[in-house]
PDB file of C-alpha atoms in Angstrom:
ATOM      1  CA  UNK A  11     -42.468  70.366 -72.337  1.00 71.00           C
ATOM      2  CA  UNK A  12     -44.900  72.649 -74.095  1.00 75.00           C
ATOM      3  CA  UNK A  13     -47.021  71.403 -76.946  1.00 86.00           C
ATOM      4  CA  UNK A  14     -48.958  73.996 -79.175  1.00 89.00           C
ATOM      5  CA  UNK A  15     -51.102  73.402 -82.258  1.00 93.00           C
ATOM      6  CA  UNK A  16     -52.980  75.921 -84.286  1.00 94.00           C
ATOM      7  CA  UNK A  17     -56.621  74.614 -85.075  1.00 95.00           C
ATOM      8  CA  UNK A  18     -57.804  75.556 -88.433  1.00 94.00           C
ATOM      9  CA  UNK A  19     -60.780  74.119 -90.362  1.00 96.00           C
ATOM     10  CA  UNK A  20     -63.021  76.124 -93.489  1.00 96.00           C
ATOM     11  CA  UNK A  21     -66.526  74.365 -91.550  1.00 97.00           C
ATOM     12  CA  UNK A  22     -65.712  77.590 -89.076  1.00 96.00           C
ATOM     13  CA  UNK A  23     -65.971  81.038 -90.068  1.00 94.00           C
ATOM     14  CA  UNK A  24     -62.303  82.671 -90.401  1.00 93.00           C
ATOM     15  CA  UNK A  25     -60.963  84.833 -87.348  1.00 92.00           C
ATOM     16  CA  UNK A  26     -61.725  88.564 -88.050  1.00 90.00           C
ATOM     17  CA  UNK A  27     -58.801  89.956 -86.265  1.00 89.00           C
ATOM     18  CA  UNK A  28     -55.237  88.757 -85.042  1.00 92.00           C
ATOM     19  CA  UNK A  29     -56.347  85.645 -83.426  1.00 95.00           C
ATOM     20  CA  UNK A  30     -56.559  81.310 -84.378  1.00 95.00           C
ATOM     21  CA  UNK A  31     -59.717  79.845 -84.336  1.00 96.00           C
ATOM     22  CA  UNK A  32     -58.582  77.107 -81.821  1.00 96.00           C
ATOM     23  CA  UNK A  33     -55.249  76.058 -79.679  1.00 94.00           C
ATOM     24  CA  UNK A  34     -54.338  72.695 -78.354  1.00 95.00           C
ATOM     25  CA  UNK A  35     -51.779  72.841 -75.884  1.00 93.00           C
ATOM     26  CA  UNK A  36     -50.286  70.815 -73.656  1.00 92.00           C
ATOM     27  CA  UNK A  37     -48.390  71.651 -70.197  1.00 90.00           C
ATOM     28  CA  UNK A  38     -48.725  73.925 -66.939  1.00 93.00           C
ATOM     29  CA  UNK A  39     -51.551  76.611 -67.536  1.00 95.00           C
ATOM     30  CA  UNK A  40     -51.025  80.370 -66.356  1.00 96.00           C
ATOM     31  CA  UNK A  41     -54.294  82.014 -65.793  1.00 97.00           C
ATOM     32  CA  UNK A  42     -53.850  85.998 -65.700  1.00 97.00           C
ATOM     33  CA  UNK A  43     -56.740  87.867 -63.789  1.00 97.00           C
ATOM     34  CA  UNK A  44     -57.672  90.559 -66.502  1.00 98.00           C
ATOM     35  CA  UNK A  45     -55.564  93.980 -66.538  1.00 98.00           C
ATOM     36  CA  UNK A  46     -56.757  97.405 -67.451  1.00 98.00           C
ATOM     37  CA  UNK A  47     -54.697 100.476 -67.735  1.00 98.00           C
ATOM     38  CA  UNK A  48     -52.767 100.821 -64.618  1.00 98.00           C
ATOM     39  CA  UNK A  49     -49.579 102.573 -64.668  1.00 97.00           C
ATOM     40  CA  UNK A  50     -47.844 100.408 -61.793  1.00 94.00           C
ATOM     41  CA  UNK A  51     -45.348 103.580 -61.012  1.00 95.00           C
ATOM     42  CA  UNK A  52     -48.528 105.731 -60.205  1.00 96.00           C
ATOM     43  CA  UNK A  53     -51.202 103.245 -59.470  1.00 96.00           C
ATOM     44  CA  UNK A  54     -53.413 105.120 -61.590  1.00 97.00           C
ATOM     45  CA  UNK A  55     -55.241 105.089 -64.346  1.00 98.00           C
ATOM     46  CA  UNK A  56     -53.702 106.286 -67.654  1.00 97.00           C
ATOM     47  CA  UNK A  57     -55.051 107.246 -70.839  1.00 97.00           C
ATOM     48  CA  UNK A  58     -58.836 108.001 -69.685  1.00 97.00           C
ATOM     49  CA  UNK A  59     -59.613 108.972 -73.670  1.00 97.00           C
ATOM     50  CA  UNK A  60     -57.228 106.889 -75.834  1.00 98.00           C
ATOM     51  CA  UNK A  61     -58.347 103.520 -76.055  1.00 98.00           C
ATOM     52  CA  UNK A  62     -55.046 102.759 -78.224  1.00 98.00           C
ATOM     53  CA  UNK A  63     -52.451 103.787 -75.253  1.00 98.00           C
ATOM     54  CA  UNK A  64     -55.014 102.429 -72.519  1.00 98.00           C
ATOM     55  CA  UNK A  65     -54.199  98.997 -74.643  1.00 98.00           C
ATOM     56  CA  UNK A  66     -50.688  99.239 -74.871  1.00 98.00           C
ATOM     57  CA  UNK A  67     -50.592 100.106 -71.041  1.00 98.00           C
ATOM     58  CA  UNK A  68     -52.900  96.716 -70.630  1.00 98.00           C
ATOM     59  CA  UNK A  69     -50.387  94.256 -73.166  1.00 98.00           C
ATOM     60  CA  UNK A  70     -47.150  96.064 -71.037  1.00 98.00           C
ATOM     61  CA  UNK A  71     -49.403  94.508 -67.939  1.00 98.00           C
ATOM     62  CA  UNK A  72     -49.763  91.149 -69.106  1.00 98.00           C
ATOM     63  CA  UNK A  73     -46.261  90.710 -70.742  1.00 98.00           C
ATOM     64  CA  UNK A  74     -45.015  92.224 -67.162  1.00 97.00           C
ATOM     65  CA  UNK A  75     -46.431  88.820 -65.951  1.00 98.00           C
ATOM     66  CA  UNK A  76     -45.929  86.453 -68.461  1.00 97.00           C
ATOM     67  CA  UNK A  77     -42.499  87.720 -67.755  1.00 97.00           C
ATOM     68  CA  UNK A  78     -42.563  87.130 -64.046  1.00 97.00           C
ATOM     69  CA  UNK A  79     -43.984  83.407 -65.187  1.00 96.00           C
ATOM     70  CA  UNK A  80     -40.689  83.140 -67.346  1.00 95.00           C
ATOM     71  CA  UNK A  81     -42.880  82.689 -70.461  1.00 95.00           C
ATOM     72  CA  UNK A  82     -44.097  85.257 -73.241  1.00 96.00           C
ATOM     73  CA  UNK A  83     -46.609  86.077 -75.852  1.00 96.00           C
ATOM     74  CA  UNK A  84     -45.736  82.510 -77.854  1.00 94.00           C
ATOM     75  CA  UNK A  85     -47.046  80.665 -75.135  1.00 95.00           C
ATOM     76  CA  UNK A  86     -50.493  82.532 -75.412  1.00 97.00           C
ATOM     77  CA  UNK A  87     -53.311  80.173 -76.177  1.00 97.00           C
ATOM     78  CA  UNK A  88     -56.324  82.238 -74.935  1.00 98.00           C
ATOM     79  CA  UNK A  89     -57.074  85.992 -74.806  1.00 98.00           C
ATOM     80  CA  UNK A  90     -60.260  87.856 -73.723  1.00 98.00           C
ATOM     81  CA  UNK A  91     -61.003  91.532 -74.369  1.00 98.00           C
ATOM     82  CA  UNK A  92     -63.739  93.427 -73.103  1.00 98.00           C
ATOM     83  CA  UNK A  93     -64.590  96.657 -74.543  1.00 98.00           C
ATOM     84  CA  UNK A  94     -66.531  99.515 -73.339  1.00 98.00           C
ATOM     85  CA  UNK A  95     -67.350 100.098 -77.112  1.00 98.00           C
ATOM     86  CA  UNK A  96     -67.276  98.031 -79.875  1.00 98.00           C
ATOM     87  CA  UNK A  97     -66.590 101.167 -82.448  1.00 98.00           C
ATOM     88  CA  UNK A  98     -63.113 100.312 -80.724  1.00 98.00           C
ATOM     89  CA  UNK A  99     -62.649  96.999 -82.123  1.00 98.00           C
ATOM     90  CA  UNK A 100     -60.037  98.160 -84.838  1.00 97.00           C
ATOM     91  CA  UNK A 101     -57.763 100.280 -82.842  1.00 98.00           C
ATOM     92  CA  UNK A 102     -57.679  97.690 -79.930  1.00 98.00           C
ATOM     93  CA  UNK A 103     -57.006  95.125 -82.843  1.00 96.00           C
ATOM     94  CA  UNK A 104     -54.013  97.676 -84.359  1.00 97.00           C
ATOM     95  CA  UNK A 105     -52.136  97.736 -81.062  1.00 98.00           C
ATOM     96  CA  UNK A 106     -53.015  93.980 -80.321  1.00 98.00           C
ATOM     97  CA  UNK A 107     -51.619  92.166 -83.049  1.00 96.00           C
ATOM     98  CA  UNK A 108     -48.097  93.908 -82.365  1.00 97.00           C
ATOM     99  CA  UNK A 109     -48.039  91.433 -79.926  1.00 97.00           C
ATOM    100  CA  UNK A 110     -48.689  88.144 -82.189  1.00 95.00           C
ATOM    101  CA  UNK A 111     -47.394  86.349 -84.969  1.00 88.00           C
ATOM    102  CA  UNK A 112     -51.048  86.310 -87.154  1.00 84.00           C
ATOM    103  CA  UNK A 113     -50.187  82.407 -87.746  1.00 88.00           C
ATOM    104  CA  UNK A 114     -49.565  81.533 -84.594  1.00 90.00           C
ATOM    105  CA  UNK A 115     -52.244  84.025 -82.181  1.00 96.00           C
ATOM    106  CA  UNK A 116     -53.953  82.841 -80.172  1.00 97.00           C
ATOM    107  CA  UNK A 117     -57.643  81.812 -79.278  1.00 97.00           C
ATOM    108  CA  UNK A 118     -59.906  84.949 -78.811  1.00 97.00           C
ATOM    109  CA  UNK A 119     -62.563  86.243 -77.838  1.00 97.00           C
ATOM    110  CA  UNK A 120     -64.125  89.922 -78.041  1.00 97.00           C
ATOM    111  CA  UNK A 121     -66.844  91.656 -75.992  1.00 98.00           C
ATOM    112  CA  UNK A 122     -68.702  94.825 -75.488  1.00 98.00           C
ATOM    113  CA  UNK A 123     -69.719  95.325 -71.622  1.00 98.00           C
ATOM    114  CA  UNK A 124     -71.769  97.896 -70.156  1.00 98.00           C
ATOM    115  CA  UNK A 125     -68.772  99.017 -67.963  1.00 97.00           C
ATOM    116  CA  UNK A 126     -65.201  98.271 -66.646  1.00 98.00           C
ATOM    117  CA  UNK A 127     -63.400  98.323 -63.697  1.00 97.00           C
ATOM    118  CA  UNK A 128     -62.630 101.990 -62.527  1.00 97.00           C
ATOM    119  CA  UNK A 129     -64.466 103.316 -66.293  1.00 98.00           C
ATOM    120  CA  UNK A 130     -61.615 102.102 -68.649  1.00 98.00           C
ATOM    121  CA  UNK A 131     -61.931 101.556 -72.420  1.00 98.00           C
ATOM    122  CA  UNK A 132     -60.466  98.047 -72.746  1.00 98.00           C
ATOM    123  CA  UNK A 133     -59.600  94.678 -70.211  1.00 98.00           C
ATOM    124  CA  UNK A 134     -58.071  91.833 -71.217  1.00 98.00           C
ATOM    125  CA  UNK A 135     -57.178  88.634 -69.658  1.00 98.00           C
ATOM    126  CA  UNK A 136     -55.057  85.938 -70.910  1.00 98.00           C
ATOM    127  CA  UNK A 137     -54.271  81.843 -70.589  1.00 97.00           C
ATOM    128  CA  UNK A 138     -50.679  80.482 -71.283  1.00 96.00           C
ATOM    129  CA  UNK A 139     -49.104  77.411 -71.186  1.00 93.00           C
ATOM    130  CA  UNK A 140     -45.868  77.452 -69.218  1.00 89.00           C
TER     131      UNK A 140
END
């Protein structure tokens, strides 16, 4: 059984984008390696200049497994993204939270890196409870 509570206390500063402050959760954890733009019927690469579409091609990757894991994006407790720039933080937010209810999003965190795997925009990984 799967046990999920939202963490919430004004002695934190609130989230700035669709995410909780904190999760508890209780049950089997899925770990997913981090996913970038890949089209899986190509194996390339899509979107080189659109970091909106390169993050809907990342959230089709991870729901692809959460879906293999017979869970979904409820049983999300943990996200990472990794940015190539930060002036992307809005758009990557836009496309994000079509994936979450705001209440009940999950943990997050948000980072600008010097450079991703094969020179994408955006990366993000993800930890569910199953």
């Amino acid at each position: 059984m799967i046990t999920r509570k939202i963490i919430k206390t004004d002695k934190a500063p609130e989230p700035v984008g669709p995410y909780n402050q904190a999760i508890a959760a209780t049950g089997q954890m899925l770990f997913i390696s981090g996913q970038i733009a890949i089209d899986t019927k190509t194996n390339q690469i899509v979107y080189r200049e659109d970091v909106s579409k390169q993050t809907e091609q990342v959230m089709a990757n991870l729901e692809a497994i959460l879906t293999e894991a017979n869970t979904n994006w409820s049983n999300v407790v943990k996200t990472t993204v990794y940015l190539k720039n930060m002036d992307d933080f809005a758009t990557v937010n836009n496309v994000y939270a079509k994936y979450f209810d705001p209440e009940n999003a999950p943990a997050r965190a948000c980072v600008e890196v010097a450079r991703l795997p094969k020179d994408v925009l955006v990366e993000i990984d993800c930890i569910a409870v199953i």
